[in-house]
Coordinates of C-alpha atoms in Angstrom, one line a residue:
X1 CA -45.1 -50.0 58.7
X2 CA -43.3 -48.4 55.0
X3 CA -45.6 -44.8 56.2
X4 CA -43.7 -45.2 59.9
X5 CA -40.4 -46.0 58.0
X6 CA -40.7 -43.1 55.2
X7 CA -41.9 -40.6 57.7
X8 CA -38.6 -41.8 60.3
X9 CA -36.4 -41.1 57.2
X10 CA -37.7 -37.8 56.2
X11 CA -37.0 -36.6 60.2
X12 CA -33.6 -38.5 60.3
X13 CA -31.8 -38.9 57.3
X14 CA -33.3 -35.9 54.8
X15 CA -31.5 -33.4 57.9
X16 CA -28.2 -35.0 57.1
X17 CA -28.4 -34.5 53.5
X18 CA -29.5 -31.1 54.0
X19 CA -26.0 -30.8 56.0
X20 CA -23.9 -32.7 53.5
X21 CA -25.3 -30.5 50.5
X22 CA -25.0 -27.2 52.6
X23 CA -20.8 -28.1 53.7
X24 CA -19.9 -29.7 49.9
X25 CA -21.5 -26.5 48.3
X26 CA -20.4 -24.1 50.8
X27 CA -16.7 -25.5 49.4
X28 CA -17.4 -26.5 45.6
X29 CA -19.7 -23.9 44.2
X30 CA -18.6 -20.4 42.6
X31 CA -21.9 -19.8 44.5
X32 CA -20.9 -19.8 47.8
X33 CA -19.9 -16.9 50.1
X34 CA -16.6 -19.1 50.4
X35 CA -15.9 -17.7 47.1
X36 CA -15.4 -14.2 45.7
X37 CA -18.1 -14.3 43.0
X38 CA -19.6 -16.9 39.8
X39 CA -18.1 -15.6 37.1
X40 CA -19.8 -17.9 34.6
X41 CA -21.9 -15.9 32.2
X42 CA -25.2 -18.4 32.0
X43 CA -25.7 -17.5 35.9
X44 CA -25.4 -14.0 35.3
X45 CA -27.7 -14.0 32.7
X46 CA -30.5 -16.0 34.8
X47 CA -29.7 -13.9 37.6
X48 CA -29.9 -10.5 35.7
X49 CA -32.9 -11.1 33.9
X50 CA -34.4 -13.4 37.0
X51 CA -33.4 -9.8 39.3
X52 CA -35.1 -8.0 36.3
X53 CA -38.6 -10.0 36.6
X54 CA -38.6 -9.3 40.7
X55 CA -38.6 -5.3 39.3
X56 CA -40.9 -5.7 36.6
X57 CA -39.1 -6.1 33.5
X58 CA -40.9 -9.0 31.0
X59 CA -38.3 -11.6 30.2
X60 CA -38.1 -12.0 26.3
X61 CA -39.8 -8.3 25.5
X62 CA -37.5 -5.9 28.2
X63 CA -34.3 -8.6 28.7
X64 CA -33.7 -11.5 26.1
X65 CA -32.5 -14.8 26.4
X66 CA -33.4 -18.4 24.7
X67 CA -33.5 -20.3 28.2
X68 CA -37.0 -21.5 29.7
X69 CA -38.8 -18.8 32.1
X70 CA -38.5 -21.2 34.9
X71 CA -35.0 -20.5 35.3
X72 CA -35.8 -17.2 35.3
X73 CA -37.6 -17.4 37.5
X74 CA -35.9 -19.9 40.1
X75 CA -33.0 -17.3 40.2
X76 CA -35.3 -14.2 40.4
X77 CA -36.4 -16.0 43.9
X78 CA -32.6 -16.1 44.4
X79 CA -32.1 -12.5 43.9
X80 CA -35.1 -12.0 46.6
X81 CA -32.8 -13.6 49.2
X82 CA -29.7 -11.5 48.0
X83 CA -29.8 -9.3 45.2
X84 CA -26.0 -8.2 45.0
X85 CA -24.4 -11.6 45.7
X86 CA -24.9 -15.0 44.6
X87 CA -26.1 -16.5 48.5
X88 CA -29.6 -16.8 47.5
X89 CA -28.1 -18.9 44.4
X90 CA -26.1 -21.0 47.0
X91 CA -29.5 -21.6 49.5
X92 CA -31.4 -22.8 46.4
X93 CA -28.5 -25.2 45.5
X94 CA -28.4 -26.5 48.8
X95 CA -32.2 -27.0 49.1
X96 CA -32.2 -29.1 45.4
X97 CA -29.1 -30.9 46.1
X98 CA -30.2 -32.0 49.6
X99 CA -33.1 -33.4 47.8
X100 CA -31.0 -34.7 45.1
X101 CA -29.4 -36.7 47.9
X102 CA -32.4 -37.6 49.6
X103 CA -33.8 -39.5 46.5
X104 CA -30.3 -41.5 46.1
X105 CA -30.4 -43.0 49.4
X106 CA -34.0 -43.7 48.8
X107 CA -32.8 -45.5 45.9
X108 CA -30.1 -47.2 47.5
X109 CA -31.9 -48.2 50.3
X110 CA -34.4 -49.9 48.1
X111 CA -32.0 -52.7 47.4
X112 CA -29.3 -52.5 50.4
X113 CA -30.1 -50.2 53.1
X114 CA -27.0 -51.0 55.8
X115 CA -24.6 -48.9 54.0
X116 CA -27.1 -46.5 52.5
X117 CA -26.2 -43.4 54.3
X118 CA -22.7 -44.1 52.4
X119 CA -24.6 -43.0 49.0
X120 CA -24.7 -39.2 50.7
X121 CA -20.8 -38.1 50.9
X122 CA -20.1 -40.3 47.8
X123 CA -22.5 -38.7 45.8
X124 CA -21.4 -35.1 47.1
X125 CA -18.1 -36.1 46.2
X126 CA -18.2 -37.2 42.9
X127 CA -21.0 -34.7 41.6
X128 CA -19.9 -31.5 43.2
X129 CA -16.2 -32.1 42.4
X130 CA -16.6 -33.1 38.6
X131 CA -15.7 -31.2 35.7
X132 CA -19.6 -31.2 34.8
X133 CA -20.3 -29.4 37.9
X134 CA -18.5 -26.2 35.9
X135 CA -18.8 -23.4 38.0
X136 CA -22.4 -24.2 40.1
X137 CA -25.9 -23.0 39.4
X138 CA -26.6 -24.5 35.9
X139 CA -30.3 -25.1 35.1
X140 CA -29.2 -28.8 35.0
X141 CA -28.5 -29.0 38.7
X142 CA -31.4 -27.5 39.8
X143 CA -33.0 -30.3 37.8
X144 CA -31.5 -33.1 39.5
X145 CA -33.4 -33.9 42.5
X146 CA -36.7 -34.1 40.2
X147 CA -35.1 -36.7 37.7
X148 CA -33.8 -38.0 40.9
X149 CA -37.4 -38.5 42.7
X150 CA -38.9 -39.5 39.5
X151 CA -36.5 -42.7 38.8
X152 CA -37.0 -43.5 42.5
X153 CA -40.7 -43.6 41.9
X154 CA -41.0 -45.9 38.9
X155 CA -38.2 -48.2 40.5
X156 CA -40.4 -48.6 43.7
X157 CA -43.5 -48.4 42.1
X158 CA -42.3 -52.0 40.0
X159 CA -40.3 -53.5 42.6
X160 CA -43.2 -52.7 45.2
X161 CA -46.6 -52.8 43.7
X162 CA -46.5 -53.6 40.2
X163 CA -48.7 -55.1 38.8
X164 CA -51.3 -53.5 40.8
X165 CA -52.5 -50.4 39.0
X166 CA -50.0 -47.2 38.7
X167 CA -51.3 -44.7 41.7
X168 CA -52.6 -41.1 40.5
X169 CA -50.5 -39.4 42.8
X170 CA -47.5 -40.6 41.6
X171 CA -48.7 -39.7 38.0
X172 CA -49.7 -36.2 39.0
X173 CA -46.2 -35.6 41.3
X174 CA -44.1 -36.4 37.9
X175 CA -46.7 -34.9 35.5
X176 CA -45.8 -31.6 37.9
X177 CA -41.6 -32.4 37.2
X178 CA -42.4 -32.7 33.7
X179 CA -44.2 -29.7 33.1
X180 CA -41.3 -27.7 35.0
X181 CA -39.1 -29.5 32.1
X182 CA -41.1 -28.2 29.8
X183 CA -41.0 -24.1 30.5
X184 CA -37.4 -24.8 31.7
X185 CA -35.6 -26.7 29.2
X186 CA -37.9 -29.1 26.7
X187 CA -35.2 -31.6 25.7
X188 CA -35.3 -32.9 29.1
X189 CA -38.4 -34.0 28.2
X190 CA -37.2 -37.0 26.7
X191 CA -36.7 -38.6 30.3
X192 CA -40.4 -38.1 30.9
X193 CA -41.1 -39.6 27.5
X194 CA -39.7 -42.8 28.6
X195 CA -41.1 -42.7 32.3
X196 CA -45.0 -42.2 31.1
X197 CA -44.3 -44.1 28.1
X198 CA -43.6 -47.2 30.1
X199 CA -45.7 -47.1 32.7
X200 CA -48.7 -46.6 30.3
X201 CA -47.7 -50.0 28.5
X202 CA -47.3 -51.4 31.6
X203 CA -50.6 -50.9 32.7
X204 CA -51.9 -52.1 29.4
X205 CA -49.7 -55.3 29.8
X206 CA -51.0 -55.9 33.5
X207 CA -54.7 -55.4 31.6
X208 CA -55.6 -51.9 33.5
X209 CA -56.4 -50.7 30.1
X210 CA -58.7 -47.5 32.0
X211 CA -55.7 -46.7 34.1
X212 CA -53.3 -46.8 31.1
X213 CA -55.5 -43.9 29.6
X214 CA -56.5 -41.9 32.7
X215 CA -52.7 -41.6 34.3
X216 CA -51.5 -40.9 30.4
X217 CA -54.5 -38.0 30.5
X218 CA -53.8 -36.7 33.8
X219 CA -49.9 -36.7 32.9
X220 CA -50.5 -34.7 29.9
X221 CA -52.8 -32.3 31.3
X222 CA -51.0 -31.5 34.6
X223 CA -47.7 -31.2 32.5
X224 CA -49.0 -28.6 30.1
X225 CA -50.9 -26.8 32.9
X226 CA -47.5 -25.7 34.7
X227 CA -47.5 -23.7 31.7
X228 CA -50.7 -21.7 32.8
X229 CA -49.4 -18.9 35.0
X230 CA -46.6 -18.2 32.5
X231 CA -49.1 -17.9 29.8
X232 CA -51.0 -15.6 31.4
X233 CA -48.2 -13.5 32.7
X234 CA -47.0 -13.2 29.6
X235 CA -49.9 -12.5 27.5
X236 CA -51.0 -9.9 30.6
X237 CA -47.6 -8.1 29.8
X238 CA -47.9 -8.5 25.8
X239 CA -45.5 -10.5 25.3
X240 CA -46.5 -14.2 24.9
X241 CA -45.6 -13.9 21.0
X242 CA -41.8 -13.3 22.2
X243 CA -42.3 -16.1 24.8
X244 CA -43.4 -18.6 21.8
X245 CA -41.3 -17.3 19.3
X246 CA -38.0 -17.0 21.3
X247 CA -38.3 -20.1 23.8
X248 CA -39.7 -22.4 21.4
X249 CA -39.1 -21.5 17.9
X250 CA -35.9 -20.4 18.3
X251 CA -34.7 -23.3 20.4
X252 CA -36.2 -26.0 18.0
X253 CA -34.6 -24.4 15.3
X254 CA -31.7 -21.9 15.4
X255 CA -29.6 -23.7 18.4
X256 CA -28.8 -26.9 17.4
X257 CA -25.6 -27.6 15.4
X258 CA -25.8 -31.0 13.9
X259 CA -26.6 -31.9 9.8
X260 CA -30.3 -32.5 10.1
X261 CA -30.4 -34.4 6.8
X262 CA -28.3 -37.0 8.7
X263 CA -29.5 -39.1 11.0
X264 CA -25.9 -40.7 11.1
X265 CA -24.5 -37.9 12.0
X266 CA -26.7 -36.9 14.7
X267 CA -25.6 -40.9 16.2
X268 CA -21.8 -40.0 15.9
X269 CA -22.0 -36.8 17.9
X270 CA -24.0 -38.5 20.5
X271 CA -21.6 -41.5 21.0
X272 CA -19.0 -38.6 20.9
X273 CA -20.8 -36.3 23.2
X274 CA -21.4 -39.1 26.4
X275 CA -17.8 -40.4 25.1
X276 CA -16.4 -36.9 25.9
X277 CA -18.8 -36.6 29.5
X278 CA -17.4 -40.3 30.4
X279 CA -13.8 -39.1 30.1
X280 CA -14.1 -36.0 31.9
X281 CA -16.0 -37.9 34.5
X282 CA -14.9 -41.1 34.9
X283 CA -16.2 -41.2 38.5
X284 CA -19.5 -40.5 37.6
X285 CA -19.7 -43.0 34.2
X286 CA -18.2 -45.7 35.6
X287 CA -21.1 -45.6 38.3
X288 CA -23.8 -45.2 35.9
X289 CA -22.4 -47.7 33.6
X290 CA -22.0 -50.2 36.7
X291 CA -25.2 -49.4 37.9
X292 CA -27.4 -49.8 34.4
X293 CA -25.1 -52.9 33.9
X294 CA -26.0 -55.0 37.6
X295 CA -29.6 -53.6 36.8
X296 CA -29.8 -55.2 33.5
X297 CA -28.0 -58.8 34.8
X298 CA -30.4 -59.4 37.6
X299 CA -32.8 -62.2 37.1
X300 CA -36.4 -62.2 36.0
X301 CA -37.6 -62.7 39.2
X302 CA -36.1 -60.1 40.7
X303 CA -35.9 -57.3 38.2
X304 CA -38.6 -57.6 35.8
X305 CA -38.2 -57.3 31.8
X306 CA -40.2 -53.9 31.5
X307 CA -37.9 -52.8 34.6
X308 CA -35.3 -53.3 32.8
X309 CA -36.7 -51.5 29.5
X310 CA -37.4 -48.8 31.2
X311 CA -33.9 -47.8 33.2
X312 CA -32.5 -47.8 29.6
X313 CA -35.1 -46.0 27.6
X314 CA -34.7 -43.1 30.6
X315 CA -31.3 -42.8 30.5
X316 CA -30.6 -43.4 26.9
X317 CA -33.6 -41.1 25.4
X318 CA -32.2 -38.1 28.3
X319 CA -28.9 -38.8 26.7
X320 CA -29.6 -38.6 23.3
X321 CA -31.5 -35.5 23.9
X322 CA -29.5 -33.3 25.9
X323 CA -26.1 -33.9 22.8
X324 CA -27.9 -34.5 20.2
X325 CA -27.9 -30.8 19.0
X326 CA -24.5 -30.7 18.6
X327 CA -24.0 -28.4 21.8
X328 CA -21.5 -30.4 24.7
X329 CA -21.3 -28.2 27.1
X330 CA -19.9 -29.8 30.2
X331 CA -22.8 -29.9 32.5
X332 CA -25.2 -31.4 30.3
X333 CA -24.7 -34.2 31.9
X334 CA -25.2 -33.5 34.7
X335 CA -29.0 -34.5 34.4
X336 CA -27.4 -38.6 34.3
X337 CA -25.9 -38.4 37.8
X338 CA -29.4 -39.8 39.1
X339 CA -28.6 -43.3 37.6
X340 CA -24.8 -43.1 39.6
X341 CA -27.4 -44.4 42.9
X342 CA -28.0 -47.6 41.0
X343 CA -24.3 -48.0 40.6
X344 CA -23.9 -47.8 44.6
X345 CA -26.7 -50.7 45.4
X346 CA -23.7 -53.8 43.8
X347 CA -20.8 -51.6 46.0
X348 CA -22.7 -51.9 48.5
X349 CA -23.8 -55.2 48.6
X350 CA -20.6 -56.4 49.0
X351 CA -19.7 -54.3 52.0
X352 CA -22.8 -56.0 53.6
X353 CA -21.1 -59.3 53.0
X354 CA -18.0 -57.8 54.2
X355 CA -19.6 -56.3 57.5
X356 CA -18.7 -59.9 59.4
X357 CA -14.9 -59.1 58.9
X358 CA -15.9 -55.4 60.9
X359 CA -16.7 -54.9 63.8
X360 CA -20.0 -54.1 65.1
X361 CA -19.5 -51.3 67.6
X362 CA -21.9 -48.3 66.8
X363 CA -19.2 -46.1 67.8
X364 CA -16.5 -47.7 65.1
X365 CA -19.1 -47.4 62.4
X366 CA -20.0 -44.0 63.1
X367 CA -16.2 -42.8 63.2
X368 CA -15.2 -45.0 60.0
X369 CA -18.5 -42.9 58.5
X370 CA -16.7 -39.4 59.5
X371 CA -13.5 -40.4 58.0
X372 CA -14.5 -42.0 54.8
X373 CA -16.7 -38.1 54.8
X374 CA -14.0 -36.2 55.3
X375 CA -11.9 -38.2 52.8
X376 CA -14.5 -37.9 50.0
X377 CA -15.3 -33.9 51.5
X378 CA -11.1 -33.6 50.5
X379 CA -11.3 -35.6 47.3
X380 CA -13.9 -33.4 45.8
X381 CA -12.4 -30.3 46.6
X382 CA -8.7 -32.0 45.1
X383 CA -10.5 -32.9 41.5
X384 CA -12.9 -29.6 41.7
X385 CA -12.1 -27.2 38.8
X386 CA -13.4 -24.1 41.0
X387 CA -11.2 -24.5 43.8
X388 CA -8.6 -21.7 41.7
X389 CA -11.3 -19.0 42.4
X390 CA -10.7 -19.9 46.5
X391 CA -7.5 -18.1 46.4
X392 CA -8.4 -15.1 44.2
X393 CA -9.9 -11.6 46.6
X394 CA -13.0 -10.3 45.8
X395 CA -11.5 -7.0 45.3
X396 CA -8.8 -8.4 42.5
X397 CA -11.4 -9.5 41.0
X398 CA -12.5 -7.2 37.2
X399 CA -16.0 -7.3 37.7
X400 CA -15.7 -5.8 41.4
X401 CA -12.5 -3.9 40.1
X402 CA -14.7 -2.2 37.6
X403 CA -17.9 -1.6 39.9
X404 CA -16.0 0.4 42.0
X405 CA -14.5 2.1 38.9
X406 CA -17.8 3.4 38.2
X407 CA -19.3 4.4 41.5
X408 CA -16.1 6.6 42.0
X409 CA -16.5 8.1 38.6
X410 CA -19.8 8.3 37.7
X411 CA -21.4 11.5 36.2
X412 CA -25.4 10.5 36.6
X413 CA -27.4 9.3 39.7
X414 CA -27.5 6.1 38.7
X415 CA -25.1 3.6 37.3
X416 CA -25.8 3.1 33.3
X417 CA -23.8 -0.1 32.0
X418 CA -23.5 -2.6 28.3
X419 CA -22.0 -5.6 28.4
X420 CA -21.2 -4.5 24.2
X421 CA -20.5 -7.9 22.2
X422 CA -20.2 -10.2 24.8
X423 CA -21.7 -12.6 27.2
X424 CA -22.1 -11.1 30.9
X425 CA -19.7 -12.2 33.2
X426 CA -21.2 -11.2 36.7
X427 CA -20.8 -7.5 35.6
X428 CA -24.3 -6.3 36.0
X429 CA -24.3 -8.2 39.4
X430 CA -21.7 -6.1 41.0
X431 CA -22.5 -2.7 39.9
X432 CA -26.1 -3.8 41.2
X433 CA -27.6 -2.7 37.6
X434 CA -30.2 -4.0 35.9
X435 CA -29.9 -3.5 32.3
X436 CA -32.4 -1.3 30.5
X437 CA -31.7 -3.0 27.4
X438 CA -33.3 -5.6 25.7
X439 CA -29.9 -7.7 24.1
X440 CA -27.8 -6.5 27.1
X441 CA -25.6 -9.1 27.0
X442 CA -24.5 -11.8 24.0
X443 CA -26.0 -14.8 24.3
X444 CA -26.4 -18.7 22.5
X445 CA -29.0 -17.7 19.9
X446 CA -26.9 -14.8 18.2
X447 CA -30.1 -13.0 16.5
X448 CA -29.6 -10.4 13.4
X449 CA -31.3 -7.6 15.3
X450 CA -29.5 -8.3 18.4
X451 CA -25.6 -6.9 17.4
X452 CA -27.8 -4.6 15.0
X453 CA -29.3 -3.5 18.8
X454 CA -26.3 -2.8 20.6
X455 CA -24.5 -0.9 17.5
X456 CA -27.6 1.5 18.1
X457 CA -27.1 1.6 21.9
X458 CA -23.4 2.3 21.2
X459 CA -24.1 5.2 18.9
X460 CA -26.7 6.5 21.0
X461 CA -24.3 6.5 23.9
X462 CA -27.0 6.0 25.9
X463 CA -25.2 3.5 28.3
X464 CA -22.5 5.7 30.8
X465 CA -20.2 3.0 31.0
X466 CA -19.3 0.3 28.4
X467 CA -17.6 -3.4 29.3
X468 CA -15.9 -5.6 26.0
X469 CA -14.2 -9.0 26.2
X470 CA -11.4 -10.1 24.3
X471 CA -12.1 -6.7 21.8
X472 CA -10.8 -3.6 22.0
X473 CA -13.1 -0.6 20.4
X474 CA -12.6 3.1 19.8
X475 CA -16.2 3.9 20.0
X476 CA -17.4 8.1 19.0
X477 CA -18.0 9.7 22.4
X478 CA -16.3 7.1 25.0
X479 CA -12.7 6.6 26.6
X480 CA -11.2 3.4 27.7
X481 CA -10.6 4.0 31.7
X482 CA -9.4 0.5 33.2
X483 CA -8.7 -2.9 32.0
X484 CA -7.9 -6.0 33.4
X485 CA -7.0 -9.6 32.0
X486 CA -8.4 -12.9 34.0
X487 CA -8.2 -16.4 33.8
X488 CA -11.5 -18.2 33.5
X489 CA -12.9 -21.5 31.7
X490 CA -9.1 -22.4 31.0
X491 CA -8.0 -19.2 29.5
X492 CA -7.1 -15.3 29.8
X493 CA -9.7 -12.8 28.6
X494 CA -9.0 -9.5 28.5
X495 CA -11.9 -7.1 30.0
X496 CA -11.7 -3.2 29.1
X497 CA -14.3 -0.7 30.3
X498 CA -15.1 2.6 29.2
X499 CA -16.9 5.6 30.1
X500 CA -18.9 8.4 28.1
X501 CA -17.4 11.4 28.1
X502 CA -19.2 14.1 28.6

């Protein structure tokens, strides 16, 4: 009977989130062919080197960056679909955030399923449209739908089966999540910390002391085996040493911001940090807030102690992981909005009660449905902080202003371009370049050799064309053709190009 009902949902309901994630997106994402381009410089940067990788280049050794190689590689897929625009971007974000959906209902439904459906166009709404969701395509939102399935899996598994033994499947499914954590982004780790750290004393409480070991085994080994492939790619291309040092090393210890010798300080900015997500995203907050809150209230009987102990551990240990470096950039928190479905079940409930006062015609519920859709479709796009870009040409645009710049004056077969002292800004993307230099762009982890690299490049004039931001240069051997100031991330940058001269 639950195999029939899961198997009914997939073919029923995971098509209609498919649809809502596909119409929100197509409307709140920089992504989108709605809009005229992402500007924001992490996407490029995944998209350049991820592009790079799909022509051979060795992330790390040919084109640095700190970030994990998954998101590398998750946008070098993207770049197969559509390697001058962002649309292969936007398919992927559909595909994850349909998923993401998916797993809220399924969450939902677990407690109240009348008004289930409900958690879809809600959820579109409140996510998509946030501040958080700054620009579209962040590592963090591809992330989603696995925290997503993962909290619906240890809900179910204790409100369905416990205390019967944990089932391997469901160990090796989020041993497979975690390990994509782990070569994307390790200090999302910290949710998976929790979730096998729980379910291992859980099975030790419930006396399945075998089980407690063999999922804990099977979890570790599966997680660190994602990291197989990569090894092996890398170490074929002589570069695992870069892949350690950079990804690793440099992320455990030249990122983070906070006093290390205090502990109390490290508390202060993560009370600060979630302080400063809740304001910004009151819509989401107050969901997760009400939604850890009614979990935490219920009684024993219905929501067990360890339950209970293991909601907060997830979301507090994510939380203190993803801020407590010192870094609060906006969607961080994006990796919390799993929790908002818990938020939803209490909402809900109540409509149920209300659902007397309604009437019952199939035709009035599906039509109220529409509307409150449309409503929430209109309420994300009012509180979205892309929606500026909407009204901005392609063409008005620098980066496309600047790309055709340089195909009408170009002196070599081929384009040649630097992004000199300053983080790409989609760039690279419209000129359809991929950079033949290692620190082509400025990124998070500002290392000594890497403004001692492009100095070089710019004295060796071996790049034809030359992009700055916010810095005006008088470089030996170059001329400043075209500039251009544009708003972006609330303020005015200036962009000059230049060109070698000959």
């Amino acid at each position: 009977m639950e195999r029939a009902r899961k198997a009914s949902s997939w073919k029923t309901v995971y098509p209609v989130c498919l649809l809502f994630a596909a119409v929100f997106l197509f409307l709140l994402t920089k992504s989108s062919p709605l809009y005229p381009l992402n500007e924001w410089v992490d996407a490029n940067i995944y998209f350049t080197i991820g592009k790079g990788m799909m022509h051979g280049l060795v992330p790390y050794l040919n084109l640095y960056d700190q970030k994990g190689p998954i998101a590398f590689l998750i946008y070098g897929l993207a770049s197969l679909i559509s390697g001058t625009s962002f649309f292969g971007v936007y398919i992927i974000e559909t595909i994850a955030f349909s998923f993401f959906l998916f797993a809220a209902y399924r969450i939902v439904a677990l407690y109240t399923e009348k008004f289930a459906l409900l958690a879809l166009p809600v959820c579109s709404a409140f996510i998509l449209g946030s501040l958080s969701f700054s620009h579209g395509g962040s590592f963090e939102e591809l992330m989603m739908p696995f925290f997503a399935w993962s909290l619906y899996d240890t809900l179910r598994y204790f409100k369905e089966s416990y205390p019967n033994p944990v089932p391997l499947k469901m160990i090796a499914r989020n041993a497979l999540f975690a390990g994509i954590m782990l070569y994307g982004k390790f200090t999302l780790l910290a949710f998976y910390i929790a979730w096998m750290g729980v379910l291992a004393i859980s099975q030790l409480m419930a006396k399945h002391v075998k089980r407690a070991f063999s999922a804990s085994g099977l979890f570790i080994v599966i997680m660190f085996a994602v990291g197989i492939p990569f090894v092996l790619y890398f170490a074929a291309n002589g570069a695992l040493n870069d892949f350690y040092h950079y990804y690793f090393y440099s992320n455990i210890f030249n990122y983070s911001l906070t006093d290390e010798s205090s502990a109390l300080s490290t508390v202060f900015i993560i009370i600060k940090s979630v302080g400063a997500f809740s304001y910004r995203n009151p819509q989401i907050a107050l969901l997760i807030a009400l939604g850890i809150g009614w979990y935490l209230l219920q009684k024993r009987d219905q929501v067990k102690p360890i339950e209970k102990i293991n909601v907060v551990l997830m979301a507090g240990l994510l939380a203190c992981a993803i801020y407590m470096g010192g870094q609060g950039y906006r969607y961080y928190g994006l990796v919390l909005t799993p929790f908002m479905a818990l938020g939803l079940v209490p909402i809900f409930r109540l409509l149920e009660k209300a659902e007397p006062l309604l009437t019952k015609k199939t035709w009035y519920k599906r039509a109220a449905f529409a509307c409150a859709t449309v409503l929430l479709l209109g309420f994300g796009l009012l509180i979205s902080d892309n929606r500026y870009m909407l009204s901005i040409p392609r063409e008005d645009t620098p980066q496309v202003r600047f790309a055709t710049t340089m195909r009408e004056n170009k002196k070599e077969d081929e384009i040649s371009l630097l992004c000199y002292g300053c983080p790409d800004a989609g760039f690279y993307l419209a000129a359809n370049v991929i950079p033949q230099y290692r620190f082509f762009t400025r990124v998070n982890v500002p290392l000594p050799e890497m403004n001692e690299a492009m100095n070089r490049y710019l004295d060796e004039k071996s790049a034809e064309f030359v992009v700055t931001r916010n810095l005006e240069i008088s470089p030996e051997g170059y001329e400043l053709i075209q500039d251009q100031t544009f708003w972006s991330e609330g303020q005015d940058d200036t962009y000059r190009l230049y060109q070698r001269v000959n």
